[in-house]
PDB file of C-alpha atoms in Angstrom:
ATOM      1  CA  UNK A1081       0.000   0.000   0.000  1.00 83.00           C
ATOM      2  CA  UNK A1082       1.377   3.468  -0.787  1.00 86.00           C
ATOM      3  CA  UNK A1083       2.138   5.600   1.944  1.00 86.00           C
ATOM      4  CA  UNK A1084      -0.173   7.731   3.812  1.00 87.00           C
ATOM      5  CA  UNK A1085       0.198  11.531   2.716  1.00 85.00           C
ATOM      6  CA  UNK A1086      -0.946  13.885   4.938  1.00 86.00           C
ATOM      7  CA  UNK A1087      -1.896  17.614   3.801  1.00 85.00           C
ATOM      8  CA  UNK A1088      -2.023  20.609   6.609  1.00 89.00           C
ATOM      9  CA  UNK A1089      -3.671  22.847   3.991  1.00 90.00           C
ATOM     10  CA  UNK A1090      -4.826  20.995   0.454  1.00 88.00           C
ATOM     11  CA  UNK A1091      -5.425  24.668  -1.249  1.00 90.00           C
ATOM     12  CA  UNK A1092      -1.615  25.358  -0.290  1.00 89.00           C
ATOM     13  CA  UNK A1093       0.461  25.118  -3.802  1.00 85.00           C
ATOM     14  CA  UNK A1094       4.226  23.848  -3.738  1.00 85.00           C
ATOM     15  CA  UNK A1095       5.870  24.547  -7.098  1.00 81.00           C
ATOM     16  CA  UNK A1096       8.236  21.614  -7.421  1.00 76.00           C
ATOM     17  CA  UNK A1097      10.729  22.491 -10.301  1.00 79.00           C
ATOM     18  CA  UNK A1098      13.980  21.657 -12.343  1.00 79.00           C
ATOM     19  CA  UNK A1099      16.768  23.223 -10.838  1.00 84.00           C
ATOM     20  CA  UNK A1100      19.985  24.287 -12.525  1.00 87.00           C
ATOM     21  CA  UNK A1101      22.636  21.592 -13.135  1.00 83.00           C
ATOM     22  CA  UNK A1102      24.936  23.046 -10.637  1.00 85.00           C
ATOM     23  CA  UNK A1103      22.355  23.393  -8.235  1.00 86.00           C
ATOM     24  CA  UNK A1104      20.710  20.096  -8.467  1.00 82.00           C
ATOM     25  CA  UNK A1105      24.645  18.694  -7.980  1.00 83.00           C
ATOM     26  CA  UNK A1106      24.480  20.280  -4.511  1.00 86.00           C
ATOM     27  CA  UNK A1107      21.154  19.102  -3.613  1.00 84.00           C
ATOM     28  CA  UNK A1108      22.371  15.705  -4.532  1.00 79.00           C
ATOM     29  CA  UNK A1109      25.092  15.956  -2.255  1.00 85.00           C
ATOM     30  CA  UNK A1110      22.964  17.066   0.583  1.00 86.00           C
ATOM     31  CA  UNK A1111      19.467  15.129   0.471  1.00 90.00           C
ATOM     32  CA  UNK A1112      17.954  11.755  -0.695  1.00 92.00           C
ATOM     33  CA  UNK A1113      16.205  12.254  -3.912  1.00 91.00           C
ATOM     34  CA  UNK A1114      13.035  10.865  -4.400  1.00 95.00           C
ATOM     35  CA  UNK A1115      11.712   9.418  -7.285  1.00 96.00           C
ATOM     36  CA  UNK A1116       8.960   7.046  -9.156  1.00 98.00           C
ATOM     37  CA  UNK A1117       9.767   4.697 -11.488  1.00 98.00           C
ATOM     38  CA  UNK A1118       7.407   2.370 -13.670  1.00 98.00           C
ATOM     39  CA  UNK A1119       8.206  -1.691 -14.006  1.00 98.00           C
ATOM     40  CA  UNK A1120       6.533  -2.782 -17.234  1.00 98.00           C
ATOM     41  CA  UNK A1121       4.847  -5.680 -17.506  1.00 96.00           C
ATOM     42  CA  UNK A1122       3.618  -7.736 -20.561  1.00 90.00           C
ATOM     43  CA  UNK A1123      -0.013  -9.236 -19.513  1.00 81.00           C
ATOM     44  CA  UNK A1124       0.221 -13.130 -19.700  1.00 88.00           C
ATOM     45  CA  UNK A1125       3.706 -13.195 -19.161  1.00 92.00           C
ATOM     46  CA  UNK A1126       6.031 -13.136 -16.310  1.00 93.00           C
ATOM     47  CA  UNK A1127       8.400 -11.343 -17.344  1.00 96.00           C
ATOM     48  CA  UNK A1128       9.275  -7.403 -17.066  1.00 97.00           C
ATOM     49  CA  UNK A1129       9.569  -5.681 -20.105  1.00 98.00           C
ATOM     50  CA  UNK A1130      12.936  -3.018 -19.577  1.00 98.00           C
ATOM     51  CA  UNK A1131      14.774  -0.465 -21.460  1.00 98.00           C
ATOM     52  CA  UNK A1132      18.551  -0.153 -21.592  1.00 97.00           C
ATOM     53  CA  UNK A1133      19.428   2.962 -19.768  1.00 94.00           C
ATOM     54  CA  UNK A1134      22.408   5.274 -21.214  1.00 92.00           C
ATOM     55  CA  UNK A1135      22.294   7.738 -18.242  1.00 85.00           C
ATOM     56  CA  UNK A1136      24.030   7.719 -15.008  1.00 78.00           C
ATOM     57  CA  UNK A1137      23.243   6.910 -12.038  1.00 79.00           C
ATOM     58  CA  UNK A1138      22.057   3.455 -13.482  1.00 83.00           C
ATOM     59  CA  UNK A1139      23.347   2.309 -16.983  1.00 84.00           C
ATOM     60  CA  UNK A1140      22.218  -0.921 -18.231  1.00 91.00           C
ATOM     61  CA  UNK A1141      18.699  -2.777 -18.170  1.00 97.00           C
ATOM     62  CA  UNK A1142      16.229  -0.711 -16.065  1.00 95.00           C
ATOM     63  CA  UNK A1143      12.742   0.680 -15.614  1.00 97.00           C
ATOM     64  CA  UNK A1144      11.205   4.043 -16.381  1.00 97.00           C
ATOM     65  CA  UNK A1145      10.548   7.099 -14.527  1.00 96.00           C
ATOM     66  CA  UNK A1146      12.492  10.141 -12.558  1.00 94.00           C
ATOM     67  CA  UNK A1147      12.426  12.590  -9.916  1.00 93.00           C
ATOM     68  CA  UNK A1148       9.606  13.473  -7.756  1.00 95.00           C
ATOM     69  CA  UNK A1149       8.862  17.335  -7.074  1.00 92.00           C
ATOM     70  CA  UNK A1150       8.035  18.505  -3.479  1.00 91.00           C
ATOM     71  CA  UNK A1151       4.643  18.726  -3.199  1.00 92.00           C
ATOM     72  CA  UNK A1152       3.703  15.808  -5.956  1.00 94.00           C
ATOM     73  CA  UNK A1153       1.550  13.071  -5.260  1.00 95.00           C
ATOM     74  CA  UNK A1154       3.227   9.664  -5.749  1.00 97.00           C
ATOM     75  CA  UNK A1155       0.763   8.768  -8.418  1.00 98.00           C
ATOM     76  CA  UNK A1156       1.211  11.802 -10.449  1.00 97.00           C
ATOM     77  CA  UNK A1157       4.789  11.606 -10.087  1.00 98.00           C
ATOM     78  CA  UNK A1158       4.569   8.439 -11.729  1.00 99.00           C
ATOM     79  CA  UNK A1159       2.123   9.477 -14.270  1.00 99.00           C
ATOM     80  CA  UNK A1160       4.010  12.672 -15.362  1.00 98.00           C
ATOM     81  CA  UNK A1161       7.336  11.109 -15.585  1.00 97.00           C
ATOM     82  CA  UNK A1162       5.842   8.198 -17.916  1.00 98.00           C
ATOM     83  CA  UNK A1163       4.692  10.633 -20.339  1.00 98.00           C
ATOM     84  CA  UNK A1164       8.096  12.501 -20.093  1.00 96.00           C
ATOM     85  CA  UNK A1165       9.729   9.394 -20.997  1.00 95.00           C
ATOM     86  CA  UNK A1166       7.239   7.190 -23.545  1.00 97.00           C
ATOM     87  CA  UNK A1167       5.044  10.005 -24.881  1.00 97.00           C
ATOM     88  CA  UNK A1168       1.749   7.886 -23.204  1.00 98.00           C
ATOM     89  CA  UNK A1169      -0.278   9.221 -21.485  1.00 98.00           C
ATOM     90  CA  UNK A1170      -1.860   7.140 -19.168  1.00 99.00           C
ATOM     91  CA  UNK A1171      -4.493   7.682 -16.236  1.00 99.00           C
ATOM     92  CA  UNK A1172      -3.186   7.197 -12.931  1.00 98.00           C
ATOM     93  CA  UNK A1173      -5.017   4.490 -12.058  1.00 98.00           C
ATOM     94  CA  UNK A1174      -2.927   2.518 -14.802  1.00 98.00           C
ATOM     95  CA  UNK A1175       0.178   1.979 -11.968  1.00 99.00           C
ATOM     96  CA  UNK A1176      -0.084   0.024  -9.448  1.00 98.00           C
ATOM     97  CA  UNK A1177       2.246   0.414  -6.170  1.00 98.00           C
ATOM     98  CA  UNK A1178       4.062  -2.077  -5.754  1.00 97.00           C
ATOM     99  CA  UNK A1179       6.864  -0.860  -3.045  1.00 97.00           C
ATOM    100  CA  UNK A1180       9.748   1.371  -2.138  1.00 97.00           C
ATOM    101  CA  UNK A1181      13.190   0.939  -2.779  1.00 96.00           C
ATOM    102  CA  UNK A1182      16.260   2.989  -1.499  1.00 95.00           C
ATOM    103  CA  UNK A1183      19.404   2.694  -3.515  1.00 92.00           C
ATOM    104  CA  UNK A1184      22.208   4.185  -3.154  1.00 90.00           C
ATOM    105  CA  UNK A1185      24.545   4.914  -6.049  1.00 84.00           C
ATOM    106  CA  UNK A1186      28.632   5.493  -6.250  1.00 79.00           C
ATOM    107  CA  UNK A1187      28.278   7.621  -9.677  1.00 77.00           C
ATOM    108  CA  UNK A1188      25.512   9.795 -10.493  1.00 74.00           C
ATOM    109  CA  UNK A1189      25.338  12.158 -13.821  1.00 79.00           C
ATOM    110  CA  UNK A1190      25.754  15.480 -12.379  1.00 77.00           C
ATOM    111  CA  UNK A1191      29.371  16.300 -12.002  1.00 74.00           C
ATOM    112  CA  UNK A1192      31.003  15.939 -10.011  1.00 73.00           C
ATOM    113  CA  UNK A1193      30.042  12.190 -10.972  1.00 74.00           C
ATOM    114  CA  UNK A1194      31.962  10.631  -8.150  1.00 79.00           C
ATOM    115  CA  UNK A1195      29.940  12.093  -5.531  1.00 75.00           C
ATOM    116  CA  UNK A1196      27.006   9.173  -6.237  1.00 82.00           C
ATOM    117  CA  UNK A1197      23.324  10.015  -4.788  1.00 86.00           C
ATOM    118  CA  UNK A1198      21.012   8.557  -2.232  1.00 92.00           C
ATOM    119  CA  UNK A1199      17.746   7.975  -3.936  1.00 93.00           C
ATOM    120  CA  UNK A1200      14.247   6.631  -3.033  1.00 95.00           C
ATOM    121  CA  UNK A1201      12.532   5.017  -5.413  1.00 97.00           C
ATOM    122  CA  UNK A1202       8.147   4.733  -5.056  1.00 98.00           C
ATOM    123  CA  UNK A1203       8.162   1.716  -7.404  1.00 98.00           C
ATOM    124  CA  UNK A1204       5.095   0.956  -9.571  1.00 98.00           C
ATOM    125  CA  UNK A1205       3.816  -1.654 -12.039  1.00 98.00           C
ATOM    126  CA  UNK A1206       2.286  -0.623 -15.469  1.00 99.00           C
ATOM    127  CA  UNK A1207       0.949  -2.762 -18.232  1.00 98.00           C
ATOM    128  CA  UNK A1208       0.808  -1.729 -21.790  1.00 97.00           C
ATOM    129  CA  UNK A1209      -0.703  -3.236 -24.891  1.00 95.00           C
ATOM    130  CA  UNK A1210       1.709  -3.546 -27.838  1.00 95.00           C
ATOM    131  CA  UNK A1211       0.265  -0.405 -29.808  1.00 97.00           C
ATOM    132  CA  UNK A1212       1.373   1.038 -26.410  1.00 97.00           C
ATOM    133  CA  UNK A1213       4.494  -0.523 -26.275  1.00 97.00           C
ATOM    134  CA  UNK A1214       5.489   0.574 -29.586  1.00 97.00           C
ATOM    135  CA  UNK A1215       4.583   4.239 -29.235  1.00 98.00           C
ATOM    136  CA  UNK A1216       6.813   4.015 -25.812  1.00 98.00           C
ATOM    137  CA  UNK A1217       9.883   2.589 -27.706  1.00 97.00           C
ATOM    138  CA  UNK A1218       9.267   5.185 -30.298  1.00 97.00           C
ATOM    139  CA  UNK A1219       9.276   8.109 -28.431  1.00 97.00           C
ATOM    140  CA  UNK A1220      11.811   7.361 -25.506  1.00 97.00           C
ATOM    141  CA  UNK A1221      14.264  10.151 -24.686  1.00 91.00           C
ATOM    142  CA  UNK A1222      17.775   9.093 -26.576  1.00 92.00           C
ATOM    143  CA  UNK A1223      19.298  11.179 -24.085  1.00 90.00           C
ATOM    144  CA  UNK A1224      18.472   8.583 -21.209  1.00 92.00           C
ATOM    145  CA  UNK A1225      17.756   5.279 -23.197  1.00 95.00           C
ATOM    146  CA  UNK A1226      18.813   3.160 -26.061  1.00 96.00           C
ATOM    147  CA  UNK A1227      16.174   3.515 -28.353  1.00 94.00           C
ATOM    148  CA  UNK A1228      17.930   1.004 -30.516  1.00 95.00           C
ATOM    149  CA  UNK A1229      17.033  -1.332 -27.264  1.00 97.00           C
ATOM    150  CA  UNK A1230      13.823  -0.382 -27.499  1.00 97.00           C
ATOM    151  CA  UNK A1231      10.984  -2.402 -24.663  1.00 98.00           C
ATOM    152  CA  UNK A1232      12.492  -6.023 -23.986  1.00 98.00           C
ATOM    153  CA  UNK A1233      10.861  -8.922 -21.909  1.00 98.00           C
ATOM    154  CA  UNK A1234      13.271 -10.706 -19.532  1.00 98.00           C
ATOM    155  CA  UNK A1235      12.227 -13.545 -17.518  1.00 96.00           C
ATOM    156  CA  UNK A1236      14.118 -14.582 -14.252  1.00 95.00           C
ATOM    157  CA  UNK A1237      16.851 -16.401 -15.833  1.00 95.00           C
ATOM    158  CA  UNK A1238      17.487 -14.230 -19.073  1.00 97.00           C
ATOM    159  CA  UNK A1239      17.886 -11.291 -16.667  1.00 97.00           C
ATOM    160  CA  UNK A1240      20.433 -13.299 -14.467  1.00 96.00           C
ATOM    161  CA  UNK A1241      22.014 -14.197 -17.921  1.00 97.00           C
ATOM    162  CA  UNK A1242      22.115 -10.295 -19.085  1.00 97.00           C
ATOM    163  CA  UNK A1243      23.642  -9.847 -15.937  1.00 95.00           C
ATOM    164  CA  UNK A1244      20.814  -7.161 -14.326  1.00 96.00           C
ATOM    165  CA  UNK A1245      21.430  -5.189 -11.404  1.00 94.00           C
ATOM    166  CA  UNK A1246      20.510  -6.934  -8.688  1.00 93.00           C
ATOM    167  CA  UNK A1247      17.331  -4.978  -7.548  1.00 94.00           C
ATOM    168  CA  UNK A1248      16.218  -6.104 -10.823  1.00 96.00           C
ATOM    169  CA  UNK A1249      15.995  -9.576  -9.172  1.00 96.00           C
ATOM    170  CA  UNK A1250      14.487  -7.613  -6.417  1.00 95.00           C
ATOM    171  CA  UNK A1251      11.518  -6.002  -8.544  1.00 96.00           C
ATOM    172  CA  UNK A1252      11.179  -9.566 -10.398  1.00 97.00           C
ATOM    173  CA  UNK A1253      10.515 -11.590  -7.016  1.00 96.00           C
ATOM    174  CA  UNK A1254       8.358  -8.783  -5.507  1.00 96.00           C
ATOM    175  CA  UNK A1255       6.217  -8.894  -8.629  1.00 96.00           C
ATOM    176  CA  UNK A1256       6.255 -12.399  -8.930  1.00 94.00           C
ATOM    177  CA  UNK A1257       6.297 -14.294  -5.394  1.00 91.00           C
ATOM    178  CA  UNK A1258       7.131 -17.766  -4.855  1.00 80.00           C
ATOM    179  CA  UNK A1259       8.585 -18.451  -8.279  1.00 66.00           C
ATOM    180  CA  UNK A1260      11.365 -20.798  -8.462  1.00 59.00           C
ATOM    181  CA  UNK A1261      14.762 -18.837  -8.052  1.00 58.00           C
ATOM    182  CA  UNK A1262      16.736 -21.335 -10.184  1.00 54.00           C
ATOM    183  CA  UNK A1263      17.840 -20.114 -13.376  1.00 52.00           C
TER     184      UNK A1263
END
């Protein structure tokens, strides 16, 4: 279940917003970033469907999403970010919580890259049907994701084969309990 927000005044506006590069470096430095992030899922299959990220603080096979602004619901975090990324967009009621995950990261892309980042990740499941799958592989950001890659489906022991991260094997058992962890 996602976590309880509680709201002293809900007409009260926070403007979350990009910061400058140099700025964002030193907020980096100083506080846990939070984020949501989107685990695709193919319906029928259990496998998650992942994209081959180019950017730091992750390169390699990964999920979709990005920074949370102060003041954001998780949802529309999630929601907003998805669109930035695939071009769909989907009602909020598409993603489905599925946990929280901390990481925390010895490189990050801001210079000084080094430095790494502390980041909390509100993790959600989406489905998509392939004309939605397609339009996400066409219009992912180049600047983040191999587009070349496109939308793959991994089960358990192609992603231990491909060598994921491994809070990819994380997300895998959480979405699928009680599998059998062999490869």
């Amino acid at each position: 279940m996602i976590p309880q927000m509680h709201v002293e005044d809900p007409l009260h506006v926070m403007r979350g917003e990009f910061l400058p590069e140099a700025v964002y470096a030193q907020a980096i430095a100083s506080f846990i970033i939070v984020c949501t992030d989107a685990i695709i899922l193919t319906p029928g299959h259990r496998t998650l469907a992942l994209v081959r990220r180019q950017a730091l603080p992750m390169r390699g096979l990964w999920c979709i999403g990005g920074r949370r602004f102060a003041g954001e619901r998780a949802e529309a975090s999630m929601r907003r970010c998805f669109r930035r990324e695939t071009g769909l967009d989907l009602p909020e009621d598409r993603f489905t919580f599925l946990h929280i995950v901390e990481y925390r990261w010895k490189n990050r892309q801001q210079e000084p890259q080094g430095a790494g980042s502390h980041d909390l990740s509100y993790q959600f499941t989406v489905s998509l049907d392939p004309d939605e799958r397609a339009h996400a592989v066409a219009h992912l950001d180049p600047n983040e994701y191999d587009r070349s890659f496109g939308i793959r489906d991994f089960t358990r022991a192609q992603l231990i084969v491909a060598g994921a991260h491994y809070g990819v094997l994380d997300w895998y058992d959480a979405v699928f309990p009680g599998h059998d962890h062999r490869p």
